[in-house]
Coordinates of C-alpha atoms in Angstrom, one line a residue:
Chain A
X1 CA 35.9 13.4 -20.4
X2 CA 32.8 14.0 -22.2
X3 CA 31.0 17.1 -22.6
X4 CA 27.8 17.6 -20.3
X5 CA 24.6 17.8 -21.7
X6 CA 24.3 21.3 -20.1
X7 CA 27.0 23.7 -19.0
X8 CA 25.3 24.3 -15.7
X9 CA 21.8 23.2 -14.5
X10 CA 19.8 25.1 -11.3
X11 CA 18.0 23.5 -9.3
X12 CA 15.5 25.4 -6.8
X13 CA 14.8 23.1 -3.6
X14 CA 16.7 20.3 -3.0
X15 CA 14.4 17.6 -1.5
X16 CA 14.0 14.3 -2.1
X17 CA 13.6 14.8 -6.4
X18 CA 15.9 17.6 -6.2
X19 CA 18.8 15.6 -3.8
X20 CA 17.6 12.8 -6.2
X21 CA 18.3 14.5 -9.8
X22 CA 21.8 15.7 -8.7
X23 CA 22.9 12.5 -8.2
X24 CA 21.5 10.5 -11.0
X25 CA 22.7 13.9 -13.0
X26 CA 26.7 12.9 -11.5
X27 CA 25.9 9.6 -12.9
X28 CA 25.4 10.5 -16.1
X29 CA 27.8 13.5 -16.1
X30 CA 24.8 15.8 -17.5
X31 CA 26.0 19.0 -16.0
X32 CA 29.1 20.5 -15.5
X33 CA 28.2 22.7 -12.7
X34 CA 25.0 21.7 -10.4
X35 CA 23.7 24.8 -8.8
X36 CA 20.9 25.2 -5.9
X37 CA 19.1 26.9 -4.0
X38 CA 17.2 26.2 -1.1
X39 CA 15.8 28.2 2.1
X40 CA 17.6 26.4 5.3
X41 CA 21.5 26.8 5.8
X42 CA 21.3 23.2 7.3
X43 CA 19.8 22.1 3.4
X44 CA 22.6 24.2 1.6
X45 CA 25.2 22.9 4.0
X46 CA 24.4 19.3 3.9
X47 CA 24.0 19.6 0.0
X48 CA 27.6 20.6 -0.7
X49 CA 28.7 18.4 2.4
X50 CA 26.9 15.5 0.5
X51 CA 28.8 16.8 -3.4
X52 CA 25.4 17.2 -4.5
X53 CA 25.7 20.5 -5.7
X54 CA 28.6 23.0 -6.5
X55 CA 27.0 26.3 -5.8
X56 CA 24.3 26.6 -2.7
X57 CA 22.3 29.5 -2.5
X58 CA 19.7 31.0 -0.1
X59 CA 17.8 32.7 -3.2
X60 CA 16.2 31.2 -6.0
X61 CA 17.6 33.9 -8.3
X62 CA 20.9 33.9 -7.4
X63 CA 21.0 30.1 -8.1
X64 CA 19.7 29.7 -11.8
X65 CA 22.7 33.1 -12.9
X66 CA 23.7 31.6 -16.2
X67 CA 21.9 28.2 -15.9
X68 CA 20.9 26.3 -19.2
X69 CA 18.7 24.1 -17.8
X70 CA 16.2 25.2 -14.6
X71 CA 14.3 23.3 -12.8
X72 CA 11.5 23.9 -10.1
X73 CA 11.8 21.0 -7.3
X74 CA 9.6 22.7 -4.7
X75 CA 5.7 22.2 -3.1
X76 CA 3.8 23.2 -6.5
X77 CA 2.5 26.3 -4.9
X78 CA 5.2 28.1 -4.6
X79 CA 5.8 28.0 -8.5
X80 CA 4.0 31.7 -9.2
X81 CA 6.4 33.5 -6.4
X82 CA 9.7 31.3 -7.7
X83 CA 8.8 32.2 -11.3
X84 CA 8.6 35.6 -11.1
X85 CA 11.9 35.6 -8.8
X86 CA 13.7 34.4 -10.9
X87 CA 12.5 35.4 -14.2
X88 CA 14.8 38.6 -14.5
X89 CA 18.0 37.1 -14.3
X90 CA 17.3 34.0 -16.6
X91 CA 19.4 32.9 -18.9
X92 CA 17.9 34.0 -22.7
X93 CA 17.7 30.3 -24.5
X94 CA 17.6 28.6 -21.3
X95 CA 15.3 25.7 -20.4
X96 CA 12.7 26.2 -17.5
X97 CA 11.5 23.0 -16.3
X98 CA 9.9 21.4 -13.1
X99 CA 9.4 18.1 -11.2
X100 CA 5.2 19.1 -9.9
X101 CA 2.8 16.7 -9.2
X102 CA 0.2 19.0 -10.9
X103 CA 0.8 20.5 -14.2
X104 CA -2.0 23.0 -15.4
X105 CA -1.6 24.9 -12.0
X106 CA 2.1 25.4 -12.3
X107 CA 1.6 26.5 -16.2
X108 CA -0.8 29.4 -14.5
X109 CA 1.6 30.6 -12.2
X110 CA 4.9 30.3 -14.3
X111 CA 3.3 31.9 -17.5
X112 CA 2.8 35.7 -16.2
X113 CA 6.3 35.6 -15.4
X114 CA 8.3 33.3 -18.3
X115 CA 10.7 35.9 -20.1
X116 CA 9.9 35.4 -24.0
X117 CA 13.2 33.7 -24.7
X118 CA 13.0 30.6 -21.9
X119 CA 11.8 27.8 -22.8
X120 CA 9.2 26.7 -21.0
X121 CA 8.8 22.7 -20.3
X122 CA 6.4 21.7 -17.3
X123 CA 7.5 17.9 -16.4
X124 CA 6.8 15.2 -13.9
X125 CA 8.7 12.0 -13.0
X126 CA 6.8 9.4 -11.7
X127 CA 9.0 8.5 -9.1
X128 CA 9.1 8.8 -5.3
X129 CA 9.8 7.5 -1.7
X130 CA 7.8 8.4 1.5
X131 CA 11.6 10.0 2.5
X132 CA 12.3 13.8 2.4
X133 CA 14.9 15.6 2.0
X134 CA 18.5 16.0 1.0
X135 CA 19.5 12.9 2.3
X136 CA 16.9 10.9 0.7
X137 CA 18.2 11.2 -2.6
X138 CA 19.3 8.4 -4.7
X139 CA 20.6 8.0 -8.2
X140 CA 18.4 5.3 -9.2
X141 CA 15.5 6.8 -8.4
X142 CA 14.2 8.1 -12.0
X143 CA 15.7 4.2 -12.8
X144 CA 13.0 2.4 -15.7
X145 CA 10.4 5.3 -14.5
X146 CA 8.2 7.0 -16.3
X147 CA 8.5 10.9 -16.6
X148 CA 5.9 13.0 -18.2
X149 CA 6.5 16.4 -20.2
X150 CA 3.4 18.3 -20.9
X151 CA 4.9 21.2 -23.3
X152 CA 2.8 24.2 -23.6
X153 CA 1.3 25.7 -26.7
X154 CA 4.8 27.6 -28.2
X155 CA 7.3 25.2 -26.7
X156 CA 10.2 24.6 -29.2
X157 CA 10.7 21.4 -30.5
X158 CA 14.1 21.0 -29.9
X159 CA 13.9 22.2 -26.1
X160 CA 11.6 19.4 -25.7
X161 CA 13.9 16.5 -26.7
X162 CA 16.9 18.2 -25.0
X163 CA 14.6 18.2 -22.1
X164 CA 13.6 14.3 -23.2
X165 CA 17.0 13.3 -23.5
X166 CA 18.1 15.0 -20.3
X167 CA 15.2 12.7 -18.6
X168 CA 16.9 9.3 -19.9
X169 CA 19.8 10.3 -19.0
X170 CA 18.8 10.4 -15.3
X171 CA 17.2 6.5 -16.2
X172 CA 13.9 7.8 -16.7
X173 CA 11.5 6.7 -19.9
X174 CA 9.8 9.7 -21.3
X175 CA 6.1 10.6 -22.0
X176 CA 4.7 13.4 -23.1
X177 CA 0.8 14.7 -22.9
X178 CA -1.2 17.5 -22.2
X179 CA -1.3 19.0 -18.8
X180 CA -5.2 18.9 -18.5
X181 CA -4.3 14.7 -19.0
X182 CA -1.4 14.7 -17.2
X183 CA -3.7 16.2 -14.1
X184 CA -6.6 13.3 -15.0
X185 CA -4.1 10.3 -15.0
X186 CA -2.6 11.5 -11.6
X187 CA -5.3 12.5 -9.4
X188 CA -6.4 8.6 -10.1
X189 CA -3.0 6.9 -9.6
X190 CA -1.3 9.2 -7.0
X191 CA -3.2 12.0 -5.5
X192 CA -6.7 9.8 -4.7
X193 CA -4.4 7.2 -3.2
X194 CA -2.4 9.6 -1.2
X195 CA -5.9 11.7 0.1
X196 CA -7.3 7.5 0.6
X197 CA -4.5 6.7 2.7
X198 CA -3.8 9.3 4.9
X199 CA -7.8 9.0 5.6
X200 CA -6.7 5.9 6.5
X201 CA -4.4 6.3 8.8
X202 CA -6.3 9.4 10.1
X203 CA -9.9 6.8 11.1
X204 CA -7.5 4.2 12.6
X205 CA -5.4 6.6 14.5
X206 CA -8.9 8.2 16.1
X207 CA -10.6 5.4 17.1
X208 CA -10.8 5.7 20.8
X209 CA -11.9 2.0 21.0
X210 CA -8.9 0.6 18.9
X211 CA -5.4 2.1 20.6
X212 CA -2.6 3.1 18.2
X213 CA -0.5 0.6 19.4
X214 CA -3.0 -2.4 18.4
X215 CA -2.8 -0.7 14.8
X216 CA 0.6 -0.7 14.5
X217 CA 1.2 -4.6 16.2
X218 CA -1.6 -5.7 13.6
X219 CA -0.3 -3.4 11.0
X220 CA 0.8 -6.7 8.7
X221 CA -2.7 -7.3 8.1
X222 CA -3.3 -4.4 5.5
X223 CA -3.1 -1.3 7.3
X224 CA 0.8 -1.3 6.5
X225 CA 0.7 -0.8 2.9
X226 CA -1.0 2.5 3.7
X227 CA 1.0 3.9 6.1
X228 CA 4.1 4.4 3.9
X229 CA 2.4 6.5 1.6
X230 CA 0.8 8.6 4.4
X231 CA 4.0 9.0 5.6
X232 CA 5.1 11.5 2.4
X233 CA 5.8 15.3 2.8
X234 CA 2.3 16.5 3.8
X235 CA 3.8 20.2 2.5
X236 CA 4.1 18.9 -0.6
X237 CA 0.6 17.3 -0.4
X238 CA -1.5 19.9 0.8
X239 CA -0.3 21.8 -2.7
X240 CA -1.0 19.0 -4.5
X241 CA -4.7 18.5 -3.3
X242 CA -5.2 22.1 -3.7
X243 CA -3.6 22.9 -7.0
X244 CA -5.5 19.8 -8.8
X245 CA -8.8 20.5 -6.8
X246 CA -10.9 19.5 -9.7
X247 CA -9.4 16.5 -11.1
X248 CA -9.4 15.6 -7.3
X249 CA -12.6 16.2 -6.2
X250 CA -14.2 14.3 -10.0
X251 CA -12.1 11.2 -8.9
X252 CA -12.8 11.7 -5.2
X253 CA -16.3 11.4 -6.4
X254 CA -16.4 8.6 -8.5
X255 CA -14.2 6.7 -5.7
X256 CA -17.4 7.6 -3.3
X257 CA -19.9 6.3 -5.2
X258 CA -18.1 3.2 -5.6
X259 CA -17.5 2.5 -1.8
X260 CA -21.6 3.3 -1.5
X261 CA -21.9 0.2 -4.3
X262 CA -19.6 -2.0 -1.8
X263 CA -21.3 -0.9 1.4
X264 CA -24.6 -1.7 0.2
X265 CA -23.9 -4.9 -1.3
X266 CA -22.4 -5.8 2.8
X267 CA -25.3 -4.1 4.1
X268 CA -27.3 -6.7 1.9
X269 CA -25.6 -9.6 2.4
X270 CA -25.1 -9.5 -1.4
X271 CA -22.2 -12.1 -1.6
X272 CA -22.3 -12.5 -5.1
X273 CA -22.6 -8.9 -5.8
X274 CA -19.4 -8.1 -3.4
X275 CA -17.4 -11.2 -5.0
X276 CA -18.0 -9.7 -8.4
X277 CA -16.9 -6.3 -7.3
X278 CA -13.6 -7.6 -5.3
X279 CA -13.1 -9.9 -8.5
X280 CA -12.4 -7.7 -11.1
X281 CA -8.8 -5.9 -9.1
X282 CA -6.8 -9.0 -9.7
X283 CA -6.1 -8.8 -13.2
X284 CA -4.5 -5.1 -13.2
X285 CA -2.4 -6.4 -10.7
X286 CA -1.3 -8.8 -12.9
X287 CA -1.1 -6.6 -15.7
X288 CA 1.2 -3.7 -13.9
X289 CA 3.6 -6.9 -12.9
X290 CA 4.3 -7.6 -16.0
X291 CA 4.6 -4.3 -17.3
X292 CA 7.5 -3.8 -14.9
X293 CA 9.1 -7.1 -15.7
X294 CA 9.1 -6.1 -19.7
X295 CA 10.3 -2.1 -18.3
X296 CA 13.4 -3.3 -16.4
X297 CA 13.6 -6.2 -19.4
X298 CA 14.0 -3.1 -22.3
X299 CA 16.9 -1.3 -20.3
Chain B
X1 CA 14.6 -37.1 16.8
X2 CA 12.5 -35.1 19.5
X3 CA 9.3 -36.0 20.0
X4 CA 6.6 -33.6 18.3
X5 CA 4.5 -31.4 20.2
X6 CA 1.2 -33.1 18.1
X7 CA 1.1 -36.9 16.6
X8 CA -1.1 -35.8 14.1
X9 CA -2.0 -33.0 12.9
X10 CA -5.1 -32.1 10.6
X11 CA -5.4 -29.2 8.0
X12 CA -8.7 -28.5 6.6
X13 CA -7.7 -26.7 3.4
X14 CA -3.7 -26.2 2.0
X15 CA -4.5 -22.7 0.7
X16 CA -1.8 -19.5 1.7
X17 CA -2.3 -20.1 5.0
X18 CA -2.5 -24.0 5.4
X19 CA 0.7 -24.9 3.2
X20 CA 3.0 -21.8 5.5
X21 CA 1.4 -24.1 8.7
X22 CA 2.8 -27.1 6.8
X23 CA 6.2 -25.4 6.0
X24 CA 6.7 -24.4 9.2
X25 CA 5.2 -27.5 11.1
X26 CA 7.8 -29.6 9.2
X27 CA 10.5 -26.7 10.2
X28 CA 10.0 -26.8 13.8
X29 CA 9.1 -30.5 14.2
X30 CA 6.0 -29.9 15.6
X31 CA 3.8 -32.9 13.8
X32 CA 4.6 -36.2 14.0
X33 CA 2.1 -36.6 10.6
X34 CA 0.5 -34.1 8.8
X35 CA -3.3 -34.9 7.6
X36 CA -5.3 -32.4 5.3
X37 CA -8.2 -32.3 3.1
X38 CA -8.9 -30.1 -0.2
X39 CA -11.6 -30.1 -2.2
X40 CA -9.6 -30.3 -5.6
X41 CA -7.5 -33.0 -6.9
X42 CA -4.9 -31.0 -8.4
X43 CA -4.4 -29.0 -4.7
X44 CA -4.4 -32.4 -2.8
X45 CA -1.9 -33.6 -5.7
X46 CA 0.3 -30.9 -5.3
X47 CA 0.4 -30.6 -1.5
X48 CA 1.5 -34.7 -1.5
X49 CA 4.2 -33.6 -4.4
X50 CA 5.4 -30.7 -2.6
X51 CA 5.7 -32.8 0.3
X52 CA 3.7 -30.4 2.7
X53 CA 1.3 -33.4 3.8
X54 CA 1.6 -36.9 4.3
X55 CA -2.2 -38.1 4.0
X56 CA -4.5 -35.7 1.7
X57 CA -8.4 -36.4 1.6
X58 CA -11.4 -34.8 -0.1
X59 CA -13.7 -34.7 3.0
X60 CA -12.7 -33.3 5.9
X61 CA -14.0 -36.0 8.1
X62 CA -11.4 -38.4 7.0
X63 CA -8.5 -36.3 7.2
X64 CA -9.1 -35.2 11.1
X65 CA -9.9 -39.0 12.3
X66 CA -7.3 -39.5 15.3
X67 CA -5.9 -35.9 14.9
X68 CA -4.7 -34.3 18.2
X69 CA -4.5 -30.5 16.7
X70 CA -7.2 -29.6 13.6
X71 CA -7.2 -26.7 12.5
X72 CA -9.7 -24.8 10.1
X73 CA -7.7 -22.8 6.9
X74 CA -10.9 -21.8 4.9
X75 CA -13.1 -18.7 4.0
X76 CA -14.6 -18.0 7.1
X77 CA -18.0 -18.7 5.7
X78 CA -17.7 -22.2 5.5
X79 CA -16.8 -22.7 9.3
X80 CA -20.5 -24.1 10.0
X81 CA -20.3 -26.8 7.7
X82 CA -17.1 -28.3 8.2
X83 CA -17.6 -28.4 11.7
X84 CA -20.9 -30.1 11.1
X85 CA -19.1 -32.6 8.7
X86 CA -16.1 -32.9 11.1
X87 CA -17.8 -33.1 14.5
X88 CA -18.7 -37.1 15.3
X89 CA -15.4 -37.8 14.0
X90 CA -13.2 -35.7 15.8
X91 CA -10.7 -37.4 18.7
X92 CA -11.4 -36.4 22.5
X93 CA -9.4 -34.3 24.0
X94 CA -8.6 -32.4 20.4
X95 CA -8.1 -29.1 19.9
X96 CA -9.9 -27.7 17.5
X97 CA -8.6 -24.0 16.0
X98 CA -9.0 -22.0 13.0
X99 CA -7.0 -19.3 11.5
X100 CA -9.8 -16.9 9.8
X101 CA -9.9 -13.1 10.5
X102 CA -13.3 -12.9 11.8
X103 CA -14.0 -14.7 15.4
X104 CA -17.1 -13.9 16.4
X105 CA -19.0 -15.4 13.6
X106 CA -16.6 -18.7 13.6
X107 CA -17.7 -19.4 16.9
X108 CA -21.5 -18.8 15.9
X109 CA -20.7 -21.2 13.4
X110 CA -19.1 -23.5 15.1
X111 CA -20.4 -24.0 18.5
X112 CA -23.9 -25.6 17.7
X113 CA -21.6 -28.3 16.3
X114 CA -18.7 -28.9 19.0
X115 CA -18.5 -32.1 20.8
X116 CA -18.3 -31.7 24.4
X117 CA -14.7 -33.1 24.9
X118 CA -13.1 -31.5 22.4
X119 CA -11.2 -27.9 23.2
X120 CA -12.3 -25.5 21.0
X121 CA -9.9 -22.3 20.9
X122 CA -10.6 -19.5 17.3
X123 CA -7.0 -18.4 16.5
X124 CA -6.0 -16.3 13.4
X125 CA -2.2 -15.4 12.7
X126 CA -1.8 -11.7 11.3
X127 CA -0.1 -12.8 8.5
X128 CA -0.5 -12.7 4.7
X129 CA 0.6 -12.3 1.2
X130 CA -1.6 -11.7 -2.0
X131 CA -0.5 -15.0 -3.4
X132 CA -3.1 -17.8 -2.9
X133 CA -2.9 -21.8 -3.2
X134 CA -1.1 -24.4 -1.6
X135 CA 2.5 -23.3 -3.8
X136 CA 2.2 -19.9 -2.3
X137 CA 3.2 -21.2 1.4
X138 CA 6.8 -20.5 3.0
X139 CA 7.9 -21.5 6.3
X140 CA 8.8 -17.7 7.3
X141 CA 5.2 -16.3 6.9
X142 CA 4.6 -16.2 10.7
X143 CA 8.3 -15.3 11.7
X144 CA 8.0 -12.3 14.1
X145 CA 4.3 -11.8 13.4
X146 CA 1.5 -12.0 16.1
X147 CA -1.3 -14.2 16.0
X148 CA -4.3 -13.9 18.0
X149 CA -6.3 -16.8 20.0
X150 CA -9.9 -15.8 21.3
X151 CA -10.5 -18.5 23.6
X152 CA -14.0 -18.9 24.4
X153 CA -15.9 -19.1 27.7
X154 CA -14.8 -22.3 28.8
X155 CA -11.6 -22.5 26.7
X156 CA -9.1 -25.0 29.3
X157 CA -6.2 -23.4 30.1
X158 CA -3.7 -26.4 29.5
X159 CA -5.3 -26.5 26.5
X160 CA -4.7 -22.4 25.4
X161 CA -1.1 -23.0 26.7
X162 CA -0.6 -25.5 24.2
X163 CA -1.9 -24.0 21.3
X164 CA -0.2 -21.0 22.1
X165 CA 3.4 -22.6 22.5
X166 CA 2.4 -24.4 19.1
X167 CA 2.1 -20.6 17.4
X168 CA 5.5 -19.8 18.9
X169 CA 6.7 -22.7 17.5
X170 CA 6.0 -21.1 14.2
X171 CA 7.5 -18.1 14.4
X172 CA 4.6 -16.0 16.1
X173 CA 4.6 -13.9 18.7
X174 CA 1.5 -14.6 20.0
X175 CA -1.8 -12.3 21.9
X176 CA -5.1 -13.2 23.0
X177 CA -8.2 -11.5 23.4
X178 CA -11.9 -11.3 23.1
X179 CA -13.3 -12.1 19.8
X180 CA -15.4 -9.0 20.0
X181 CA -12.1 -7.5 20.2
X182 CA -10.1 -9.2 17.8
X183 CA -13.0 -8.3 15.0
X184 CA -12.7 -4.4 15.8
X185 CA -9.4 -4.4 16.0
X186 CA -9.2 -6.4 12.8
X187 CA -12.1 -4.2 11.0
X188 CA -9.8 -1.2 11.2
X189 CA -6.1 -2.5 10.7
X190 CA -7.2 -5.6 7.8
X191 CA -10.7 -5.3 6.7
X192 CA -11.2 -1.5 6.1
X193 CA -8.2 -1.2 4.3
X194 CA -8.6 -4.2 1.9
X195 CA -12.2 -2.5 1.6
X196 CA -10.6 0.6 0.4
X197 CA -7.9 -1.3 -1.4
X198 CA -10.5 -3.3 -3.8
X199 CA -12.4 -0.3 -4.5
X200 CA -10.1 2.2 -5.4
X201 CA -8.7 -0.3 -7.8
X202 CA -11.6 -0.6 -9.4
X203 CA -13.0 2.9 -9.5
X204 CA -9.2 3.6 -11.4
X205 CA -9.6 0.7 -14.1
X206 CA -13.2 2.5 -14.8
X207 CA -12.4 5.4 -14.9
X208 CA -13.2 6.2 -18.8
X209 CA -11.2 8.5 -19.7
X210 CA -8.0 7.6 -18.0
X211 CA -7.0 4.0 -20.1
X212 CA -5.7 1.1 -17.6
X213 CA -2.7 1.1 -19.3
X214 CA -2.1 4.3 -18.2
X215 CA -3.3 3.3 -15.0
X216 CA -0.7 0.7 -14.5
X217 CA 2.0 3.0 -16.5
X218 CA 1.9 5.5 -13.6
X219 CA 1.0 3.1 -11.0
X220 CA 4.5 3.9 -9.1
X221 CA 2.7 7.0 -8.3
X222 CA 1.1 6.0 -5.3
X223 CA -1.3 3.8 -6.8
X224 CA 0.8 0.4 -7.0
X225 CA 0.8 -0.1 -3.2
X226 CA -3.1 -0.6 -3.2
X227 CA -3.1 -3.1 -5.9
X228 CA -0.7 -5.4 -3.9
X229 CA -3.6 -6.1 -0.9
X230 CA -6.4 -5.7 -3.8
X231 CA -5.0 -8.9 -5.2
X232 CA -5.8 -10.9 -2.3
X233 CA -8.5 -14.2 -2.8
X234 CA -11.8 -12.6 -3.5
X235 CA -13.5 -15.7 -1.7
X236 CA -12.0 -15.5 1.3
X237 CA -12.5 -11.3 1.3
X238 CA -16.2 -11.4 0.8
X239 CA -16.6 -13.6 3.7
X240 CA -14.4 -11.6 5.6
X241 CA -16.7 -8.6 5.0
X242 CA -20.1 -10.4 5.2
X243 CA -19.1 -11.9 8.3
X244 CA -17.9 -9.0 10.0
X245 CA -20.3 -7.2 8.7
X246 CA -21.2 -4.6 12.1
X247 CA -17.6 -3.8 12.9
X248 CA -16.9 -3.2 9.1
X249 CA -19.5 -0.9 8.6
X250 CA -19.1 1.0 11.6
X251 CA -15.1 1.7 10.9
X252 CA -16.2 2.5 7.1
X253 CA -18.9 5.4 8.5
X254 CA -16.0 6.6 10.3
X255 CA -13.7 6.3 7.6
X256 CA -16.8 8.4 5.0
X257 CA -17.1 11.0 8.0
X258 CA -13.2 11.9 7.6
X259 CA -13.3 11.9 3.8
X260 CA -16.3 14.2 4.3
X261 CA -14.2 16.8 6.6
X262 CA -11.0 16.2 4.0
X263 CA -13.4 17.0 0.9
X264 CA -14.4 20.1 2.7
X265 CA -11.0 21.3 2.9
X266 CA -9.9 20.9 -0.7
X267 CA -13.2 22.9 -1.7
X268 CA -13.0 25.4 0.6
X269 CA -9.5 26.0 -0.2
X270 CA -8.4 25.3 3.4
X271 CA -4.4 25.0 3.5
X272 CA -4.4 25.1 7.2
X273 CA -6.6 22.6 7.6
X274 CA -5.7 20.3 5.0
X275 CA -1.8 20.4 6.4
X276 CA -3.0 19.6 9.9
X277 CA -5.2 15.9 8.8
X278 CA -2.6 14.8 6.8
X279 CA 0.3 15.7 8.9
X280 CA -0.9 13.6 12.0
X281 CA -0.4 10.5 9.5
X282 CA 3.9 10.2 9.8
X283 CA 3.8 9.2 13.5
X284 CA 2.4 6.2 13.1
X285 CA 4.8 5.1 10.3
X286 CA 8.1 5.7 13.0
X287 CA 6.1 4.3 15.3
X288 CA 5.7 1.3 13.0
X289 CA 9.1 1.0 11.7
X290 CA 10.1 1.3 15.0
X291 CA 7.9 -1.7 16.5
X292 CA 8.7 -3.6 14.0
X293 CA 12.6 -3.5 14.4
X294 CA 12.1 -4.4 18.1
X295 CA 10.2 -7.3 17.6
X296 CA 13.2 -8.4 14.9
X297 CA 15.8 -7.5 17.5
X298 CA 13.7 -9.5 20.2
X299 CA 13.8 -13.0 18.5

């Protein structure tokens, strides 16, 4: 047997990324002991009934004892009272990491509480279901994804590619930016779609003079694609919204403006205008099909 | 050989939705000969290769001559003039049906045209992929989906039966209703989203300082589930929205009042609030999922 990449890796919360990581982690053999903590005896239970993890705790800080490698798999808001948990009892040398949707938020609320000798490493795989969860974990998850590391000002070089390599070891590509630019690139191409479709799904469940069951029976006509992503954890997405307010709120903007361009040009009767404005979507479609063609191609 | 439930069957147009009619005409048996017009060469060409037809014309008029069943598989929008073109040709006793997600304007369209013996019944299967042309069909695109007929005033019953055993015979379960109906109905589960869709597709790709490489990098983020619908046929969209133009604007108020209340609760820092619209979304999804293995289990 080959050594693990990490004597023993922590993991607080054990949801769907969490569930998700310990498996694509046995896959890889890239700890030798997985421990966890999470708050519900029915999640510690069905993690070691499931071989997820080998040690299930009911606090954070008892989990990450002698941990090389911690990472944060929780609702971004509760990163300020996990950090300061479990800072005491971290390992010195250890790797703190996470899995948060937002990244300049959870650098706030870690940083007042990182001992000086852990390694701090905010990261974010782009990779999901609209499933929660222990149970909803899978080992190809993190498969020919992208995950993003947005190290902080005195983070050590060689924690970072441990950290990297750890990442494609679970199947994951790696990227790695700033957190202001990681916060930018996802409020447009996750947290303004998520906030877009559970609007969605909120207007066309509230229409008195459409009934819910017409919307689901016509569902296949475009209202579908929008329910499975306002099906996700709305926990999870409350924090989100919150902790990237302003990166939200810019896109949220621009988005607004844009659908006051499209309504006018209706209003008008503008055909030409609306055909130019509908046009010009087809081609990133295109684009992002072929991007994952040549991603699964590379592996 | 059974006997078909038509002799002669006339498309006007082989797009998405006329070469699917075609797959699954010649699946079920349900034309003795299948006529169609498109305005290209190369589509006519290809729908005789591909076998889908067996007589292809450029005008309309000659390919419904002697027809029993013709029906219309164009952008809305050009519903007037076809049936203008069509009408002194058409074969008494026809039926004469269309499949375009707006009603109320077909029939606008149509009716100052409509011989007196023919029966005219507006239909539109809820049904769809973003893939347009006459090599995107595939006999299964109406399998266990509904299609709607709107009869009109006088609509003969015989006449409503038929049709409707005709949609069965492709695969649809099939509902009828009001075209007043049908175009609210429609506005909220088809139209509003692929509204939405297009422009939050286009307000990411320009967005300056997010690249649309990046864009379609992290697209798995919530993002790529939009682009799918905003690759649908801009032609027959902007019809679509100009000619349902009341009901579309009244769901998109609605839909702009409820990202009005959501914005509020990001700025004002509202948790509570925020939790309780987006939670209200993951009922409808089981309630989807759930509808939608039933129907499966039913055929």
């Amino acid at each position: 047997m080959t050594t693990p990449m990490f004597d023993k890796v922590a993991l607080i919360g054990v949801g769907l990324i969490g569930s998700s990581l310990c498996h694509a982690m046995r896959r890889a053999g890239l700890a030798g002991t997985i421990s966890a903590s999470a708050r519900t005896q029915k999640t510690r239970d069905t993690a070691l009934r499931l071989g997820l993890v080998d040690e299930a705790y009911e606090n954070a800080a008892d989990a990450v004892r002698d941990a090389d490698l911690v990472i944060l798999c929780i609702p971004v808001g509760l990163s300020g009272v996990i950090a300061r948990d479990i800072a005491p009892v971290l390992k010195p040398g250890a790797i703190l990491s996470d899995v948060g949707s937002v990244k300049k938020s959870v650098i706030e609320q870690v940083m007042p509480h990182l001992p000086k000798d852990v390694h701090f490493i905010p990261g974010h795989p782009i990779a999901g279901t609209e499933h929660s969860g222990p149970e909803a974990g899978f080992a190809e998850l993190f498969d020919h994804r992208w995950s993003i590391l947005t190290p902080i000002e005195n983070s050590d070089g060689a924690a970072v590619a441990q950290l990297k390599k750890f990442w494609e070891g679970c199947g994951s590509h790696v990227e790695i930016m700033t957190a202001e630019h990681h916060d930018l690139v996802l409020a447009v191409t996750s947290h303004l779609p998520h906030l877009i479709a559970f609007n969605i799904v909120g207007t066309a469940t509230d229409l008195g003079k459409v009934t819910d069951s017409e919307v689901i029976k016509y569902a296949a006509s475009g209202f579908r694609d929008f329910t499975r992503i306002a099906a996700s954890d709305p926990v999870m997405w409350r924090d989100v919204f919150l902790h990237n307010k302003e990166a939200v709120l810019e896109v949220l903007s621009r988005f607004n403006e844009d659908i006051g361009i499209l309504t006018r040009a209706i209003r008008d009767d503008d055909g030409e205008k609306l055909e130019a404005l509908i046009s010009r979507t087809r081609k990133i479609r295109r684009d992002l099909l072929e991007e994952e063609a040549q991603e699964k191609g590379e592996d």
